[in-house]
Amino acid sequence: MVFQLISRLLTGEASIYFARLRTIATIYVVMGIFALAMLFFLFLALFAWIAHSIGVVATALIFAAACLVILIGVYIFLTIARRPPRRRARERMQSDVASIASVAAVSNLPLLFRSLRRRKSLLIVPVAAASVWGVFRVLQNWRDGGYGR
């Protein structure tokens, strides 16, 4: 589009190009107005259909509640989107560091398996840590009443 504009400026046909763009923009505005009218009538038809089934007041309350839920959702979305750029950059940095760490861990797996094959005693540390964690979870669940109490 930019190259077309530059070529039209050089050949002296820019006024024709802008007139065509203005016509296209007008057509899109008219289409947008008719699309909004269509959505309005669709919601009006839905309202009338539901009102015929359950009553006008109940239907109005349902539509009001749906609008409230949509407004709350949009507010939450805007709050998340307006986070400070520094915070977004920090979160992006954390995710990048996590992905780099996972790639480094996966790339070092052959080295770890080779060292475990040579020295089987290295396997005691993770097995002991997993066992201690399991015992801790069992005792915590038992204390909280999670096992049949």
Tab-separated table of N, CA and C in Angstrom:
chain	number	residue	atom	x	y	z
A	1	MET	N	0.810	-1.178	0.000
A	1	MET	CA	0.000	0.000	0.000
A	1	MET	C	0.864	1.257	0.000
A	2	VAL	N	1.958	1.216	0.735
A	2	VAL	CA	2.857	2.370	0.782
A	2	VAL	C	3.533	2.561	-0.568
A	3	PHE	N	3.925	1.446	-1.198
A	3	PHE	CA	4.569	1.554	-2.513
A	3	PHE	C	3.588	2.077	-3.559
A	4	GLN	N	2.311	1.676	-3.441
A	4	GLN	CA	1.303	2.197	-4.361
A	4	GLN	C	1.160	3.707	-4.189
A	5	LEU	N	1.153	4.172	-2.931
A	5	LEU	CA	1.025	5.605	-2.676
A	5	LEU	C	2.223	6.365	-3.246
A	6	ILE	N	3.414	5.837	-3.043
A	6	ILE	CA	4.624	6.499	-3.557
A	6	ILE	C	4.590	6.540	-5.086
A	7	SER	N	4.208	5.430	-5.701
A	7	SER	CA	4.156	5.418	-7.166
A	7	SER	C	3.075	6.365	-7.679
A	8	ARG	N	1.950	6.463	-6.981
A	8	ARG	CA	0.888	7.395	-7.394
A	8	ARG	C	1.349	8.845	-7.235
A	9	LEU	N	2.111	9.129	-6.171
A	9	LEU	CA	2.630	10.485	-5.985
A	9	LEU	C	3.596	10.854	-7.101
A	10	LEU	N	4.426	9.903	-7.492
A	10	LEU	CA	5.394	10.180	-8.547
A	10	LEU	C	4.731	10.363	-9.910
A	11	THR	N	3.643	9.628	-10.148
A	11	THR	CA	2.979	9.734	-11.455
A	11	THR	C	1.898	10.806	-11.476
A	12	GLY	N	1.606	11.412	-10.317
A	12	GLY	CA	0.611	12.472	-10.274
A	12	GLY	C	-0.808	11.987	-10.131
A	13	GLU	N	-1.020	10.712	-9.782
A	13	GLU	CA	-2.363	10.159	-9.627
A	13	GLU	C	-2.762	10.031	-8.164
A	14	ALA	N	-2.159	10.815	-7.279
A	14	ALA	CA	-2.428	10.699	-5.848
A	14	ALA	C	-3.855	11.103	-5.511
A	15	SER	N	-4.403	12.107	-6.190
A	15	SER	CA	-5.763	12.543	-5.878
A	15	SER	C	-6.777	11.447	-6.188
A	16	ILE	N	-6.558	10.709	-7.274
A	16	ILE	CA	-7.444	9.584	-7.614
A	16	ILE	C	-7.333	8.493	-6.551
A	17	TYR	N	-6.107	8.237	-6.112
A	17	TYR	CA	-5.855	7.209	-5.091
A	17	TYR	C	-6.552	7.574	-3.782
A	18	PHE	N	-6.423	8.848	-3.353
A	18	PHE	CA	-7.058	9.284	-2.110
A	18	PHE	C	-8.576	9.280	-2.225
A	19	ALA	N	-9.104	9.621	-3.375
A	19	ALA	CA	-10.555	9.580	-3.582
A	19	ALA	C	-11.060	8.145	-3.470
A	20	ARG	N	-10.308	7.211	-4.031
A	20	ARG	CA	-10.673	5.796	-3.931
A	20	ARG	C	-10.617	5.317	-2.481
A	21	LEU	N	-9.566	5.736	-1.744
A	21	LEU	CA	-9.468	5.373	-0.330
A	21	LEU	C	-10.626	5.959	0.478
A	22	ARG	N	-11.021	7.200	0.183
A	22	ARG	CA	-12.128	7.835	0.885
A	22	ARG	C	-13.431	7.083	0.613
A	23	THR	N	-13.628	6.650	-0.616
A	23	THR	CA	-14.830	5.890	-0.964
A	23	THR	C	-14.853	4.553	-0.221
A	24	ILE	N	-13.721	3.879	-0.176
A	24	ILE	CA	-13.635	2.591	0.532
A	24	ILE	C	-13.898	2.791	2.022
A	25	ALA	N	-13.338	3.847	2.606
A	25	ALA	CA	-13.553	4.113	4.023
A	25	ALA	C	-15.021	4.405	4.301
A	26	THR	N	-15.681	5.126	3.430
A	26	THR	CA	-17.104	5.413	3.600
A	26	THR	C	-17.921	4.136	3.537
A	27	ILE	N	-17.590	3.281	2.600
A	27	ILE	CA	-18.315	2.008	2.486
A	27	ILE	C	-18.129	1.176	3.756
A	28	TYR	N	-16.901	1.134	4.310
A	28	TYR	CA	-16.663	0.379	5.540
A	28	TYR	C	-17.432	0.971	6.718
A	29	VAL	N	-17.539	2.284	6.802
A	29	VAL	CA	-18.305	2.918	7.889
A	29	VAL	C	-19.780	2.534	7.779
A	30	VAL	N	-20.338	2.595	6.574
A	30	VAL	CA	-21.741	2.224	6.384
A	30	VAL	C	-21.952	0.750	6.732
A	31	MET	N	-21.018	-0.113	6.318
A	31	MET	CA	-21.120	-1.538	6.664
A	31	MET	C	-21.061	-1.743	8.169
A	32	GLY	N	-20.199	-0.976	8.871
A	32	GLY	CA	-20.113	-1.081	10.321
A	32	GLY	C	-21.396	-0.668	10.998
A	33	ILE	N	-22.043	0.396	10.487
A	33	ILE	CA	-23.320	0.836	11.066
A	33	ILE	C	-24.387	-0.237	10.892
A	34	PHE	N	-24.464	-0.840	9.700
A	34	PHE	CA	-25.436	-1.902	9.481
A	34	PHE	C	-25.115	-3.150	10.312
A	35	ALA	N	-23.845	-3.432	10.547
A	35	ALA	CA	-23.475	-4.572	11.395
A	35	ALA	C	-23.913	-4.329	12.837
A	36	LEU	N	-23.731	-3.109	13.335
A	36	LEU	CA	-24.201	-2.790	14.687
A	36	LEU	C	-25.722	-2.880	14.789
A	37	ALA	N	-26.430	-2.402	13.750
A	37	ALA	CA	-27.890	-2.511	13.740
A	37	ALA	C	-28.311	-3.975	13.740
A	38	MET	N	-27.610	-4.811	12.967
A	38	MET	CA	-27.918	-6.231	12.928
A	38	MET	C	-27.741	-6.864	14.308
A	39	LEU	N	-26.627	-6.540	14.999
A	39	LEU	CA	-26.409	-7.081	16.337
A	39	LEU	C	-27.487	-6.612	17.306
A	40	PHE	N	-27.896	-5.339	17.189
A	40	PHE	CA	-28.953	-4.821	18.051
A	40	PHE	C	-30.241	-5.612	17.852
A	41	PHE	N	-30.623	-5.849	16.593
A	41	PHE	CA	-31.854	-6.579	16.333
A	41	PHE	C	-31.749	-8.046	16.727
A	42	LEU	N	-30.569	-8.626	16.617
A	42	LEU	CA	-30.395	-10.006	17.089
A	42	LEU	C	-30.584	-10.094	18.598
A	43	PHE	N	-29.997	-9.152	19.337
A	43	PHE	CA	-30.197	-9.143	20.785
A	43	PHE	C	-31.649	-8.847	21.145
A	44	LEU	N	-32.291	-7.981	20.381
A	44	LEU	CA	-33.691	-7.682	20.621
A	44	LEU	C	-34.559	-8.918	20.387
A	45	ALA	N	-34.268	-9.677	19.320
A	45	ALA	CA	-35.010	-10.907	19.043
A	45	ALA	C	-34.767	-11.943	20.139
A	46	LEU	N	-33.524	-12.053	20.600
A	46	LEU	CA	-33.219	-12.984	21.688
A	46	LEU	C	-33.962	-12.587	22.954
A	47	PHE	N	-33.979	-11.290	23.239
A	47	PHE	CA	-34.697	-10.792	24.411
A	47	PHE	C	-36.185	-11.127	24.311
A	48	ALA	N	-36.782	-10.887	23.141
A	48	ALA	CA	-38.217	-11.148	22.969
A	48	ALA	C	-38.522	-12.635	23.093
A	49	TRP	N	-37.642	-13.481	22.542
A	49	TRP	CA	-37.871	-14.921	22.609
A	49	TRP	C	-37.797	-15.422	24.050
A	50	ILE	N	-36.761	-14.975	24.782
A	50	ILE	CA	-36.629	-15.401	26.179
A	50	ILE	C	-37.754	-14.801	27.017
A	51	ALA	N	-38.138	-13.549	26.735
A	51	ALA	CA	-39.217	-12.908	27.493
A	51	ALA	C	-40.530	-13.638	27.277
A	52	HIS	N	-40.738	-14.168	26.096
A	52	HIS	CA	-41.956	-14.929	25.825
A	52	HIS	C	-41.989	-16.221	26.644
A	53	SER	N	-40.800	-16.788	26.886
A	53	SER	CA	-40.723	-18.050	27.623
A	53	SER	C	-40.809	-17.856	29.125
A	54	ILE	N	-40.048	-16.893	29.676
A	54	ILE	CA	-39.967	-16.803	31.141
A	54	ILE	C	-40.465	-15.488	31.719
A	55	GLY	N	-40.788	-14.527	30.895
A	55	GLY	CA	-41.305	-13.266	31.402
A	55	GLY	C	-40.328	-12.128	31.138
A	56	VAL	N	-40.892	-10.934	31.094
A	56	VAL	CA	-40.106	-9.757	30.732
A	56	VAL	C	-39.131	-9.368	31.841
A	57	VAL	N	-39.590	-9.371	33.080
A	57	VAL	CA	-38.738	-8.932	34.191
A	57	VAL	C	-37.570	-9.902	34.381
A	58	ALA	N	-37.857	-11.179	34.342
A	58	ALA	CA	-36.786	-12.172	34.507
A	58	ALA	C	-35.772	-12.063	33.365
A	59	THR	N	-36.257	-11.833	32.159
A	59	THR	CA	-35.360	-11.692	31.012
A	59	THR	C	-34.497	-10.446	31.152
A	60	ALA	N	-35.097	-9.337	31.604
A	60	ALA	CA	-34.328	-8.112	31.802
A	60	ALA	C	-33.255	-8.318	32.864
A	61	LEU	N	-33.582	-9.044	33.932
A	61	LEU	CA	-32.585	-9.328	34.972
A	61	LEU	C	-31.468	-10.224	34.441
A	62	ILE	N	-31.807	-11.198	33.614
A	62	ILE	CA	-30.785	-12.076	33.033
A	62	ILE	C	-29.857	-11.277	32.128
A	63	PHE	N	-30.421	-10.410	31.288
A	63	PHE	CA	-29.590	-9.597	30.396
A	63	PHE	C	-28.713	-8.637	31.195
A	64	ALA	N	-29.268	-8.057	32.283
A	64	ALA	CA	-28.478	-7.146	33.118
A	64	ALA	C	-27.328	-7.902	33.782
A	65	ALA	N	-27.583	-9.109	34.274
A	65	ALA	CA	-26.527	-9.903	34.908
A	65	ALA	C	-25.452	-10.291	33.883
A	66	ALA	N	-25.879	-10.642	32.663
A	66	ALA	CA	-24.909	-10.994	31.623
A	66	ALA	C	-24.040	-9.782	31.279
A	67	CYS	N	-24.660	-8.608	31.193
A	67	CYS	CA	-23.886	-7.392	30.906
A	67	CYS	C	-22.913	-7.092	32.037
A	68	LEU	N	-23.332	-7.316	33.292
A	68	LEU	CA	-22.445	-7.096	34.429
A	68	LEU	C	-21.250	-8.036	34.378
A	69	VAL	N	-21.486	-9.300	34.073
A	69	VAL	CA	-20.391	-10.273	33.971
A	69	VAL	C	-19.428	-9.879	32.851
A	70	ILE	N	-19.963	-9.437	31.722
A	70	ILE	CA	-19.117	-9.018	30.607
A	70	ILE	C	-18.301	-7.787	30.988
A	71	LEU	N	-18.935	-6.829	31.689
A	71	LEU	CA	-18.208	-5.632	32.127
A	71	LEU	C	-17.081	-5.980	33.091
A	72	ILE	N	-17.328	-6.889	34.017
A	72	ILE	CA	-16.291	-7.305	34.959
A	72	ILE	C	-15.152	-8.001	34.215
A	73	GLY	N	-15.498	-8.840	33.243
A	73	GLY	CA	-14.464	-9.510	32.452
A	73	GLY	C	-13.615	-8.529	31.662
A	74	VAL	N	-14.251	-7.532	31.058
A	74	VAL	CA	-13.501	-6.526	30.308
A	74	VAL	C	-12.619	-5.709	31.236
A	75	TYR	N	-13.130	-5.383	32.436
A	75	TYR	CA	-12.330	-4.630	33.401
A	75	TYR	C	-11.094	-5.424	33.831
A	76	ILE	N	-11.281	-6.708	34.092
A	76	ILE	CA	-10.141	-7.553	34.472
A	76	ILE	C	-9.140	-7.629	33.326
A	77	PHE	N	-9.635	-7.800	32.109
A	77	PHE	CA	-8.745	-7.850	30.947
A	77	PHE	C	-7.960	-6.554	30.804
A	78	LEU	N	-8.624	-5.415	30.965
A	78	LEU	CA	-7.933	-4.130	30.843
A	78	LEU	C	-6.931	-3.917	31.974
A	79	THR	N	-7.266	-4.397	33.165
A	79	THR	CA	-6.334	-4.280	34.290
A	79	THR	C	-5.078	-5.098	34.024
A	80	ILE	N	-5.243	-6.278	33.476
A	80	ILE	CA	-4.084	-7.112	33.153
A	80	ILE	C	-3.285	-6.485	32.019
A	81	ALA	N	-3.989	-5.932	31.028
A	81	ALA	CA	-3.296	-5.356	29.881
A	81	ALA	C	-2.552	-4.075	30.239
A	82	ARG	N	-3.007	-3.361	31.295
A	82	ARG	CA	-2.368	-2.099	31.659
A	82	ARG	C	-1.244	-2.271	32.672
A	83	ARG	N	-0.794	-3.479	32.885
A	83	ARG	CA	0.311	-3.676	33.816
A	83	ARG	C	1.496	-2.829	33.397
A	84	PRO	N	2.255	-2.378	34.365
A	84	PRO	CA	3.427	-1.574	33.999
A	84	PRO	C	4.394	-2.361	33.119
A	85	PRO	N	5.016	-1.690	32.161
A	85	PRO	CA	5.945	-2.408	31.272
A	85	PRO	C	7.097	-3.054	32.031
A	86	ARG	N	7.497	-2.447	33.149
A	86	ARG	CA	8.602	-3.013	33.928
A	86	ARG	C	8.205	-4.380	34.477
A	87	ARG	N	6.946	-4.493	34.944
A	87	ARG	CA	6.486	-5.767	35.492
A	87	ARG	C	6.372	-6.814	34.381
A	88	ARG	N	5.860	-6.399	33.219
A	88	ARG	CA	5.777	-7.342	32.100
A	88	ARG	C	7.159	-7.803	31.668
A	89	ALA	N	8.114	-6.863	31.668
A	89	ALA	CA	9.487	-7.230	31.291
A	89	ALA	C	10.078	-8.200	32.303
A	90	ARG	N	9.795	-7.976	33.603
A	90	ARG	CA	10.306	-8.880	34.632
A	90	ARG	C	9.696	-10.274	34.475
A	91	GLU	N	8.380	-10.342	34.203
A	91	GLU	CA	7.749	-11.644	34.006
A	91	GLU	C	8.287	-12.341	32.764
A	92	ARG	N	8.521	-11.565	31.714
A	92	ARG	CA	9.083	-12.145	30.492
A	92	ARG	C	10.488	-12.668	30.752
A	93	MET	N	11.260	-11.921	31.560
A	93	MET	CA	12.618	-12.351	31.902
A	93	MET	C	12.579	-13.650	32.707
A	94	GLN	N	11.639	-13.754	33.653
A	94	GLN	CA	11.532	-14.978	34.446
A	94	GLN	C	11.180	-16.172	33.568
A	95	SER	N	10.257	-15.967	32.619
A	95	SER	CA	9.901	-17.085	31.749
A	95	SER	C	11.071	-17.457	30.837
A	96	ASP	N	11.848	-16.453	30.382
A	96	ASP	CA	13.012	-16.745	29.561
A	96	ASP	C	14.068	-17.519	30.345
A	97	VAL	N	14.297	-17.115	31.593
A	97	VAL	CA	15.277	-17.811	32.430
A	97	VAL	C	14.824	-19.243	32.691
A	98	ALA	N	13.509	-19.423	32.928
A	98	ALA	CA	12.996	-20.775	33.161
A	98	ALA	C	13.165	-21.650	31.925
A	99	SER	N	12.907	-21.085	30.750
A	99	SER	CA	13.062	-21.889	29.539
A	99	SER	C	14.532	-22.204	29.274
A	100	ILE	N	15.409	-21.254	29.541
A	100	ILE	CA	16.847	-21.510	29.362
A	100	ILE	C	17.321	-22.575	30.344
A	101	ALA	N	16.829	-22.499	31.590
A	101	ALA	CA	17.218	-23.497	32.592
A	101	ALA	C	16.720	-24.888	32.204
A	102	SER	N	15.510	-24.958	31.680
A	102	SER	CA	15.005	-26.272	31.281
A	102	SER	C	15.779	-26.821	30.091
A	103	VAL	N	16.150	-25.964	29.155
A	103	VAL	CA	16.961	-26.414	28.015
A	103	VAL	C	18.327	-26.881	28.496
A	104	ALA	N	18.920	-26.147	29.443
A	104	ALA	CA	20.224	-26.549	29.978
A	104	ALA	C	20.124	-27.882	30.715
A	105	ALA	N	19.033	-28.052	31.472
A	105	ALA	CA	18.870	-29.314	32.198
A	105	ALA	C	18.710	-30.483	31.240
A	106	VAL	N	17.911	-30.305	30.209
A	106	VAL	CA	17.695	-31.387	29.251
A	106	VAL	C	18.972	-31.675	28.464
A	107	SER	N	19.731	-30.637	28.145
A	107	SER	CA	20.961	-30.875	27.386
A	107	SER	C	22.025	-31.548	28.236
A	108	ASN	N	21.937	-31.429	29.560
A	108	ASN	CA	22.919	-32.072	30.437
A	108	ASN	C	22.492	-33.462	30.894
A	109	LEU	N	21.325	-33.935	30.487
A	109	LEU	CA	20.868	-35.262	30.913
A	109	LEU	C	21.832	-36.380	30.509
A	110	PRO	N	22.376	-36.406	29.298
A	110	PRO	CA	23.316	-37.488	28.975
A	110	PRO	C	24.540	-37.499	29.885
A	111	LEU	N	25.036	-36.306	30.238
A	111	LEU	CA	26.182	-36.227	31.141
A	111	LEU	C	25.815	-36.757	32.528
A	112	LEU	N	24.624	-36.391	33.010
A	112	LEU	CA	24.183	-36.878	34.317
A	112	LEU	C	24.002	-38.390	34.319
A	113	PHE	N	23.399	-38.938	33.262
A	113	PHE	CA	23.216	-40.382	33.205
A	113	PHE	C	24.549	-41.114	33.112
A	114	ARG	N	25.507	-40.529	32.396
A	114	ARG	CA	26.830	-41.144	32.297
A	114	ARG	C	27.514	-41.170	33.670
A	115	SER	N	27.411	-40.054	34.407
A	115	SER	CA	28.041	-40.019	35.725
A	115	SER	C	27.320	-40.949	36.704
A	116	LEU	N	25.996	-41.106	36.558
A	116	LEU	CA	25.264	-42.048	37.410
A	116	LEU	C	25.643	-43.489	37.091
A	117	ARG	N	25.923	-43.763	35.819
A	117	ARG	CA	26.312	-45.112	35.442
A	117	ARG	C	27.663	-45.468	36.055
A	118	ARG	N	28.557	-44.467	36.145
A	118	ARG	CA	29.875	-44.722	36.726
A	118	ARG	C	29.819	-44.824	38.250
A	119	ARG	N	29.073	-43.907	38.875
A	119	ARG	CA	29.012	-43.877	40.352
A	119	ARG	C	27.561	-44.007	40.774
A	120	LYS	N	27.168	-45.216	41.132
A	120	LYS	CA	25.793	-45.499	41.530
A	120	LYS	C	25.448	-44.824	42.856
A	121	SER	N	26.429	-44.445	43.645
A	121	SER	CA	26.154	-43.832	44.939
A	121	SER	C	25.548	-42.436	44.786
A	122	LEU	N	25.705	-41.800	43.632
A	122	LEU	CA	25.101	-40.485	43.398
A	122	LEU	C	23.576	-40.561	43.352
A	123	LEU	N	23.048	-41.761	43.106
A	123	LEU	CA	21.606	-41.942	43.018
A	123	LEU	C	20.947	-41.880	44.396
A	124	ILE	N	21.730	-42.017	45.457
A	124	ILE	CA	21.178	-42.016	46.813
A	124	ILE	C	20.586	-40.655	47.172
A	125	VAL	N	21.188	-39.567	46.730
A	125	VAL	CA	20.730	-38.223	47.115
A	125	VAL	C	19.311	-37.933	46.608
A	126	PRO	N	19.000	-38.084	45.321
A	126	PRO	CA	17.619	-37.789	44.900
A	126	PRO	C	16.605	-38.780	45.453
A	127	VAL	N	17.003	-40.057	45.612
A	127	VAL	CA	16.079	-41.042	46.175
A	127	VAL	C	15.781	-40.700	47.629
A	128	ALA	N	16.776	-40.308	48.378
A	128	ALA	CA	16.561	-39.930	49.779
A	128	ALA	C	15.699	-38.670	49.874
A	129	ALA	N	15.934	-37.703	49.001
A	129	ALA	CA	15.138	-36.470	49.020
A	129	ALA	C	13.678	-36.772	48.696
A	130	ALA	N	13.424	-37.617	47.710
A	130	ALA	CA	12.052	-37.980	47.354
A	130	ALA	C	11.385	-38.750	48.487
A	131	SER	N	12.151	-39.621	49.169
A	131	SER	CA	11.600	-40.383	50.287
A	131	SER	C	11.244	-39.472	51.448
A	132	VAL	N	12.099	-38.527	51.780
A	132	VAL	CA	11.821	-37.587	52.870
A	132	VAL	C	10.601	-36.738	52.541
A	133	TRP	N	10.500	-36.312	51.279
A	133	TRP	CA	9.348	-35.513	50.879
A	133	TRP	C	8.058	-36.334	50.975
A	134	GLY	N	8.092	-37.585	50.561
A	134	GLY	CA	6.922	-38.459	50.649
A	134	GLY	C	6.489	-38.676	52.081
A	135	VAL	N	7.439	-38.933	52.973
A	135	VAL	CA	7.110	-39.122	54.389
A	135	VAL	C	6.527	-37.838	54.971
A	136	PHE	N	7.084	-36.709	54.600
A	136	PHE	CA	6.578	-35.425	55.072
A	136	PHE	C	5.131	-35.215	54.632
A	137	ARG	N	4.810	-35.536	53.375
A	137	ARG	CA	3.442	-35.360	52.878
A	137	ARG	C	2.466	-36.301	53.577
A	138	VAL	N	2.904	-37.546	53.834
A	138	VAL	CA	2.038	-38.499	54.535
A	138	VAL	C	1.756	-38.008	55.945
A	139	LEU	N	2.791	-37.549	56.637
A	139	LEU	CA	2.593	-37.052	57.997
A	139	LEU	C	1.727	-35.789	58.013
A	140	GLN	N	1.898	-34.940	57.043
A	140	GLN	CA	1.090	-33.715	56.970
A	140	GLN	C	-0.381	-34.055	56.721
A	141	ASN	N	-0.656	-34.977	55.812
A	141	ASN	CA	-2.041	-35.390	55.556
A	141	ASN	C	-2.635	-36.089	56.772
A	142	TRP	N	-1.848	-36.907	57.464
A	142	TRP	CA	-2.341	-37.601	58.646
A	142	TRP	C	-2.676	-36.606	59.753
A	143	ARG	N	-1.819	-35.585	59.937
A	143	ARG	CA	-2.054	-34.572	60.959
A	143	ARG	C	-3.296	-33.731	60.623
A	144	ASP	N	-3.505	-33.444	59.341
A	144	ASP	CA	-4.658	-32.635	58.933
A	144	ASP	C	-5.950	-33.450	58.861
A	145	GLY	N	-5.871	-34.732	59.087
A	145	GLY	CA	-7.071	-35.569	59.081
A	145	GLY	C	-7.459	-36.041	57.692
A	146	GLY	N	-6.525	-36.188	56.814
A	146	GLY	CA	-6.841	-36.553	55.442
A	146	GLY	C	-7.011	-38.039	55.203
A	147	TYR	N	-6.567	-38.907	56.144
A	147	TYR	CA	-6.621	-40.350	55.908
A	147	TYR	C	-7.655	-41.008	56.794
A	148	GLY	N	-8.900	-40.992	56.395
A	148	GLY	CA	-9.935	-41.777	57.017
A	148	GLY	C	-10.432	-41.306	58.365
A	149	ARG	N	-10.152	-40.131	58.751
A	149	ARG	CA	-10.673	-39.655	60.034
A	149	ARG	C	-12.034	-39.066	59.864
